[in-house]
CSV table of C-alpha atoms in Angstrom, one decimal:
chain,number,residue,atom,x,y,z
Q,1,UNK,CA,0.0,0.0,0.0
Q,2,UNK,CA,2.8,1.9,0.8
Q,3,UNK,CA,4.5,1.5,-2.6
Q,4,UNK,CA,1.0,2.4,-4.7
Q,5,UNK,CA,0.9,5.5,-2.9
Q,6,UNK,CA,4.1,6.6,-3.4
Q,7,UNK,CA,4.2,5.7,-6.8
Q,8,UNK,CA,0.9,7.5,-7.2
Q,9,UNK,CA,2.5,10.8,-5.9
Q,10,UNK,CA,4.5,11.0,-8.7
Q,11,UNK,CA,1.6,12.2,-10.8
Q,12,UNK,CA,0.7,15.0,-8.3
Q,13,UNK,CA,-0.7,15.7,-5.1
Q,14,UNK,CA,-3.0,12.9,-3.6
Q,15,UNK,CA,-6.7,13.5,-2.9
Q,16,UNK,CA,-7.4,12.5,1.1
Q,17,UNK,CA,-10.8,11.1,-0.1
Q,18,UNK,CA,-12.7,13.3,3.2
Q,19,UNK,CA,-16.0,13.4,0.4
Q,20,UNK,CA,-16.2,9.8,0.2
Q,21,UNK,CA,-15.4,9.1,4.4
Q,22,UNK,CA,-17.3,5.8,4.1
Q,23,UNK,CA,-15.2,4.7,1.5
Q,24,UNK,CA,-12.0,5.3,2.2
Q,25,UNK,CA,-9.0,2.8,3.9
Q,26,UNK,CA,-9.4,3.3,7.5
Q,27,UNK,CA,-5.6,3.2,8.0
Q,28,UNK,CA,-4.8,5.0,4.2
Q,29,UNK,CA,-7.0,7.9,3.3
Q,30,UNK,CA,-5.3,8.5,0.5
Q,31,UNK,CA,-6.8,4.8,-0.9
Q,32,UNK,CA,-10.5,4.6,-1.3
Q,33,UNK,CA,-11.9,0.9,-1.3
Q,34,UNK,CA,-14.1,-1.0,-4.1
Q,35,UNK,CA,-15.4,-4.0,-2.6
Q,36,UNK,CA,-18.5,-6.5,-1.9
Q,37,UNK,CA,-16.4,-8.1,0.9
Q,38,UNK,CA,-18.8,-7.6,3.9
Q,39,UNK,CA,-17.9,-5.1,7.1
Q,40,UNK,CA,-15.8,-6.9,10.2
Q,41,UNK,CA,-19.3,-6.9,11.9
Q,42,UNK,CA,-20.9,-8.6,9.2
Q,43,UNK,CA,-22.8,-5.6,7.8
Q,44,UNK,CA,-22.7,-4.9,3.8
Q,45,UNK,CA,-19.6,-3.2,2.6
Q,46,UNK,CA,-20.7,0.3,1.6
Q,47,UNK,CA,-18.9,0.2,-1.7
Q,48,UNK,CA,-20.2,-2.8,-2.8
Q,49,UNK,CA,-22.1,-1.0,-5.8
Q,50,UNK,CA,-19.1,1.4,-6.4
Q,51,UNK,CA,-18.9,2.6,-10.0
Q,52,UNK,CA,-21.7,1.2,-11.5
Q,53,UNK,CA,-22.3,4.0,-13.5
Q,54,UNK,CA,-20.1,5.4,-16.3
Q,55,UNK,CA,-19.0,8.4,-14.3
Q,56,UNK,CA,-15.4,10.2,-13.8
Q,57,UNK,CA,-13.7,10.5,-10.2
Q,58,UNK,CA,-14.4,13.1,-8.6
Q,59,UNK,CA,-16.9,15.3,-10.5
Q,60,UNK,CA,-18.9,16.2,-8.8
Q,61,UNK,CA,-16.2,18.1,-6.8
Q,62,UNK,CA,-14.7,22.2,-7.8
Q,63,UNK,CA,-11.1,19.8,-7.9
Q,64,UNK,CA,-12.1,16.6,-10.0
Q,65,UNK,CA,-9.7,13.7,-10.3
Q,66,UNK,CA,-6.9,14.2,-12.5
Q,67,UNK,CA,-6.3,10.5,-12.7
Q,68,UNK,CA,-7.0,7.5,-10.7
Q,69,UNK,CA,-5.0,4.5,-10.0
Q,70,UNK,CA,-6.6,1.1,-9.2
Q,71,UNK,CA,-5.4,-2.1,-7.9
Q,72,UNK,CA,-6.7,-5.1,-7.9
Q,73,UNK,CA,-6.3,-7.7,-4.8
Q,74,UNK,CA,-9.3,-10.1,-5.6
Q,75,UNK,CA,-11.7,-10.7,-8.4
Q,76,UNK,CA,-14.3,-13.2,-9.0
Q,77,UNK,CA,-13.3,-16.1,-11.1
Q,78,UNK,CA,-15.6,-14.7,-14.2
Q,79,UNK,CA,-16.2,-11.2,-15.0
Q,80,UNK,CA,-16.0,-8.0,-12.9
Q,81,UNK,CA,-14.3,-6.1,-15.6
Q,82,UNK,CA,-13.9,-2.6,-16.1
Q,83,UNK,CA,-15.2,-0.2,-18.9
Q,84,UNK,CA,-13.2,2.8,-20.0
Q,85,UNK,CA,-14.4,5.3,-22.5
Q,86,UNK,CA,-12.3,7.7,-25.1
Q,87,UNK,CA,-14.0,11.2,-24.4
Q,88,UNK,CA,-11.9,12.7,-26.6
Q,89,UNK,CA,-12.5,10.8,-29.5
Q,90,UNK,CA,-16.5,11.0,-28.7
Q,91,UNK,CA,-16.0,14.7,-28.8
Q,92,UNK,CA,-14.0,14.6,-32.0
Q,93,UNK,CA,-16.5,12.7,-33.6
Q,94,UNK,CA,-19.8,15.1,-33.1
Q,95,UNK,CA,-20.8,17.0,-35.7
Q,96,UNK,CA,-19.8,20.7,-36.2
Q,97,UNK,CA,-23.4,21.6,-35.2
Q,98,UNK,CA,-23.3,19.3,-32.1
Q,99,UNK,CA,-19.9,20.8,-30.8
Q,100,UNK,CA,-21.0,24.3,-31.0
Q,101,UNK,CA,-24.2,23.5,-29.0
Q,102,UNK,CA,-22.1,21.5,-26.4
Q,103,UNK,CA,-19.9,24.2,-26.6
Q,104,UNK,CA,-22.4,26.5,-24.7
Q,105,UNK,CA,-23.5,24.0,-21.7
Q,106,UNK,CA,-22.3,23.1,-18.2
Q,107,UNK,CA,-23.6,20.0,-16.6
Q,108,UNK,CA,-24.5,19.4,-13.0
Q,109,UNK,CA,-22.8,16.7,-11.6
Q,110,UNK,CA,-24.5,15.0,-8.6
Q,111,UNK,CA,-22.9,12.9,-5.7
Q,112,UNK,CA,-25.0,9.7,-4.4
Q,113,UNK,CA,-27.3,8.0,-6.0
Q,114,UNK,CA,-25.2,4.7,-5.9
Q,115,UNK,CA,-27.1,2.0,-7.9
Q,116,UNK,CA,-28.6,-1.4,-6.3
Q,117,UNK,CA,-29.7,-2.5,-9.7
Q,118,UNK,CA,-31.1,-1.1,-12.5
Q,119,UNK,CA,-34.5,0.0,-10.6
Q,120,UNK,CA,-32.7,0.9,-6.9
Q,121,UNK,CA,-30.0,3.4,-5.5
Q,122,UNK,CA,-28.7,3.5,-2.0
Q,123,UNK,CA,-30.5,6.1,-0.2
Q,124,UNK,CA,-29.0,6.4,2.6
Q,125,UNK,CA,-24.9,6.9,0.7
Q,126,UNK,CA,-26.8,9.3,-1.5
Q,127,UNK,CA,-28.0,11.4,1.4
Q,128,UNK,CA,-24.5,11.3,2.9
Q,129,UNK,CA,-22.3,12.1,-0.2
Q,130,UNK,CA,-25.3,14.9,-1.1
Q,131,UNK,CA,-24.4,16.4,2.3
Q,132,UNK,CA,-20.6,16.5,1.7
Q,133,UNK,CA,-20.7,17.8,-1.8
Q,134,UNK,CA,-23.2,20.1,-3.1
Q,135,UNK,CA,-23.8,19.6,-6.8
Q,136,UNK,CA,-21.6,21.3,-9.3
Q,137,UNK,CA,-21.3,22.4,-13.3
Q,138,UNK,CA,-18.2,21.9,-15.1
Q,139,UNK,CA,-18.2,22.6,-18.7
Q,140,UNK,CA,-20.1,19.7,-20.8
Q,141,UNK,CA,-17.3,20.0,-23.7
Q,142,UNK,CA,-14.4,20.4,-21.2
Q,143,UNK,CA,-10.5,21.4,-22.2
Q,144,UNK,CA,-7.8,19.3,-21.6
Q,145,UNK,CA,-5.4,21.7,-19.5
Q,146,UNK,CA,-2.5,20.2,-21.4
Q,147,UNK,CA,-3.3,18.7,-24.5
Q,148,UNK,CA,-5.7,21.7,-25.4
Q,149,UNK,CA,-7.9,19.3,-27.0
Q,150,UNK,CA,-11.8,18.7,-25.7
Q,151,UNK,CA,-13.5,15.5,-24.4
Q,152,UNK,CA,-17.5,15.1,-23.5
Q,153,UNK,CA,-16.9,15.9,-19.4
Q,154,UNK,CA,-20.5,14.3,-18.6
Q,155,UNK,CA,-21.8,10.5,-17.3
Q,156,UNK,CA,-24.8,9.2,-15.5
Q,157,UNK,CA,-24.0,12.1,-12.0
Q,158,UNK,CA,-25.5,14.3,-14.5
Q,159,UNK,CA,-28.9,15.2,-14.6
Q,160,UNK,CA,-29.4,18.6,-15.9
Q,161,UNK,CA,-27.7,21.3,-17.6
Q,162,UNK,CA,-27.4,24.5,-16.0
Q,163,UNK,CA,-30.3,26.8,-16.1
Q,164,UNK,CA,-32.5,23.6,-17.7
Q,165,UNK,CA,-34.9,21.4,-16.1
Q,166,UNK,CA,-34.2,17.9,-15.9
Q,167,UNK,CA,-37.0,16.9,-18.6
Q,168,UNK,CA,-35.1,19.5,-20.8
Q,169,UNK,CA,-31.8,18.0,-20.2
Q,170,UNK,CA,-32.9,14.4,-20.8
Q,171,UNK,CA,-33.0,13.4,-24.4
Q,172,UNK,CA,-29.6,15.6,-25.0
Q,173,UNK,CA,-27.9,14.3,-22.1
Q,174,UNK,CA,-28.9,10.1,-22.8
Q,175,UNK,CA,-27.6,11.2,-26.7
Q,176,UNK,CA,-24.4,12.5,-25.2
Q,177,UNK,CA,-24.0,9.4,-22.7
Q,178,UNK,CA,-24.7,6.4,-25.5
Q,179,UNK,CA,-22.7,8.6,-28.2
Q,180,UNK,CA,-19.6,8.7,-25.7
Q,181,UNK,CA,-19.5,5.4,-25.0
Q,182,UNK,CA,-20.3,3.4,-28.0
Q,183,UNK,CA,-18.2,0.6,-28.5
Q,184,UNK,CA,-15.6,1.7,-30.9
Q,185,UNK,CA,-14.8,4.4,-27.9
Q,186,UNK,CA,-14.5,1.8,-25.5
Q,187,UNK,CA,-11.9,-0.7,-24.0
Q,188,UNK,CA,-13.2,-3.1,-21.6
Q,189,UNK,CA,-10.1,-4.5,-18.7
Q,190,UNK,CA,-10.4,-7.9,-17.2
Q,191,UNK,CA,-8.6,-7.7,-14.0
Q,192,UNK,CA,-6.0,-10.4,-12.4
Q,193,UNK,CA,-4.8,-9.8,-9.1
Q,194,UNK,CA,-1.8,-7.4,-8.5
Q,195,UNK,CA,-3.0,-5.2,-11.7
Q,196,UNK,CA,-3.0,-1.4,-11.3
Q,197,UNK,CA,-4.8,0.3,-14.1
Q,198,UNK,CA,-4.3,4.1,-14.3
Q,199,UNK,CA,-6.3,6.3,-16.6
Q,200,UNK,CA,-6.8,10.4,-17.1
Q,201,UNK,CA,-10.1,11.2,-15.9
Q,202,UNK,CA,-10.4,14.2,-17.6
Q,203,UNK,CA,-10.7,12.4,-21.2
Q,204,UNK,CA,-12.3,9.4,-20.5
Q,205,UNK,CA,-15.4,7.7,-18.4
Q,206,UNK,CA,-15.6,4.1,-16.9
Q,207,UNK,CA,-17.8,1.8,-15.7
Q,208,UNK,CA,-17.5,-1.1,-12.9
Q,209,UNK,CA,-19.7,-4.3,-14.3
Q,210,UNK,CA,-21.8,-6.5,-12.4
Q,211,UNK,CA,-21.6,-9.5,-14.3
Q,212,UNK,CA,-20.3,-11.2,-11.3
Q,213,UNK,CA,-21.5,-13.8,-8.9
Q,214,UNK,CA,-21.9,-11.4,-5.9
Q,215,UNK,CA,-21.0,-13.9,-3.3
Q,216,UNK,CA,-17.4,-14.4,-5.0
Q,217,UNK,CA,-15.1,-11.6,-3.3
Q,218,UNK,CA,-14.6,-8.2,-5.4
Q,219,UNK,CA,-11.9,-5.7,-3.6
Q,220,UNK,CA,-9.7,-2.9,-5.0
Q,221,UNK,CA,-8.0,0.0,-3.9
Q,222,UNK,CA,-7.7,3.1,-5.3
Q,223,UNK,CA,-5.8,6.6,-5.3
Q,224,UNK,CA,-7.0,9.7,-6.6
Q,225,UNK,CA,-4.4,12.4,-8.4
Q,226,UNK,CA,-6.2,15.6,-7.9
Q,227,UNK,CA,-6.8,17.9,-10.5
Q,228,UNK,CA,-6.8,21.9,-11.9
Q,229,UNK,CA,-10.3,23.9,-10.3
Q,230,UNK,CA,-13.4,23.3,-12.3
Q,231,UNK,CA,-17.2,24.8,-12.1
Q,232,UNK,CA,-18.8,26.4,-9.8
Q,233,UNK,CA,-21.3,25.2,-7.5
Q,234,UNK,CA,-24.9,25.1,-9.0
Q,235,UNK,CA,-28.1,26.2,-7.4
């Protein structure tokens, strides 16, 4: 643990995880837990439903993740794969047209709402993480601070632009969300133990799968490289 955090440093300063408290090592805050291994007193692991949604770390945050790094200890014997999306090249590919209306939009990302399944979310995480981070608009066709290029900065935290209703928002934000991560944009990891995947959150979005039997033990760790300011808090 020691070693992945240090090695981490060395792509900048390391976020302390104090929005996700539930989630984080209890001896490391600087690693957050993913896992479906149950609590010491036999409770449910509150990250057992971690990622579930294509999302980027941290967005719903005025510092969002620069980059992540994850590291696997234990994965079922079939499936729990990871989905990670080119943003960049979804932006790229838009039409002139679709650019210059993204162009104009800010998202509002939203903490909580941690699926159950397709028809549930944790109520309870949601209330908490909705507590400890207000929600917050970053720029729908966000620039990448050092490659200057732009990448679709949205995921399933978002649902509403700023100064739209939610019912407005929908059918360009669902477009957005299925255009971004259409297969050709996408690269799908299957983990082995001892793998550490690392990936620029700012260009791309990723997705944990379920496709797992959810008795077999899941658990990862991961750091967080913070990132340049972004957004403003939205009301």
């Amino acid at each position: 643990r020691e070693q992945h955090i240090e090695f981490s440093r060395r792509f900048g300063e390391l976020d302390d995880h104090a929005a996700f408290p539930s989630d984080r090592h209890p001896d490391y805050p600087h690693l957050m837990v993913v896992t479906n291994i149950p609590q010491a007193d036999g409770t449910p692991s509150v990250s057992r439903y971690s990622g579930r949604r294509w999302h980027t770390d941290m967005s719903q945050t005025l510092v969002p993740a620069l980059g992540s790094l994850l590291r696997c200890w234990q994965i079922p014997a079939v499936g729990g794969d990871t989905l990670f999306a080119n943003t960049t090249l979804a932006y790229d590919t838009l039409s002139p047209g679709m650019q210059q209306l993204v162009s104009k939009l800010h998202a509002v990302h939203e903490a909580g709402g941690r699926k159950l399944d397709a028809n549930h979310s944790d109520k309870a995480h949601a209330a908490e993480q909705k507590r400890i981070s207000p929600p917050v608009a970053h720029p729908v066709a966000r620039v990448h601070p050092e490659t200057g290029r732009k990448a679709i900065y949205l995921g399933e935290k978002v649902k509403r632009f700023d100064g739209m209703t939610e019912e407005e928002s929908r059918p360009l934000i669902r477009f957005l969300n299925e255009h971004a991560t259409k297969p050709e944009f996408v690269l799908r990891h299957s983990w082995h133990e001892h793998d550490i995947v690392l990936w620029d959150n700012r260009c791309t979005l990723h997705m944990a799968l379920a496709d797992f039997d959810q008795n077999e033990p899941r658990y990862l760790e991961r750091t967080t490289v913070m990132g340049t300011p972004s957004g403003y808090v939205a009301h």
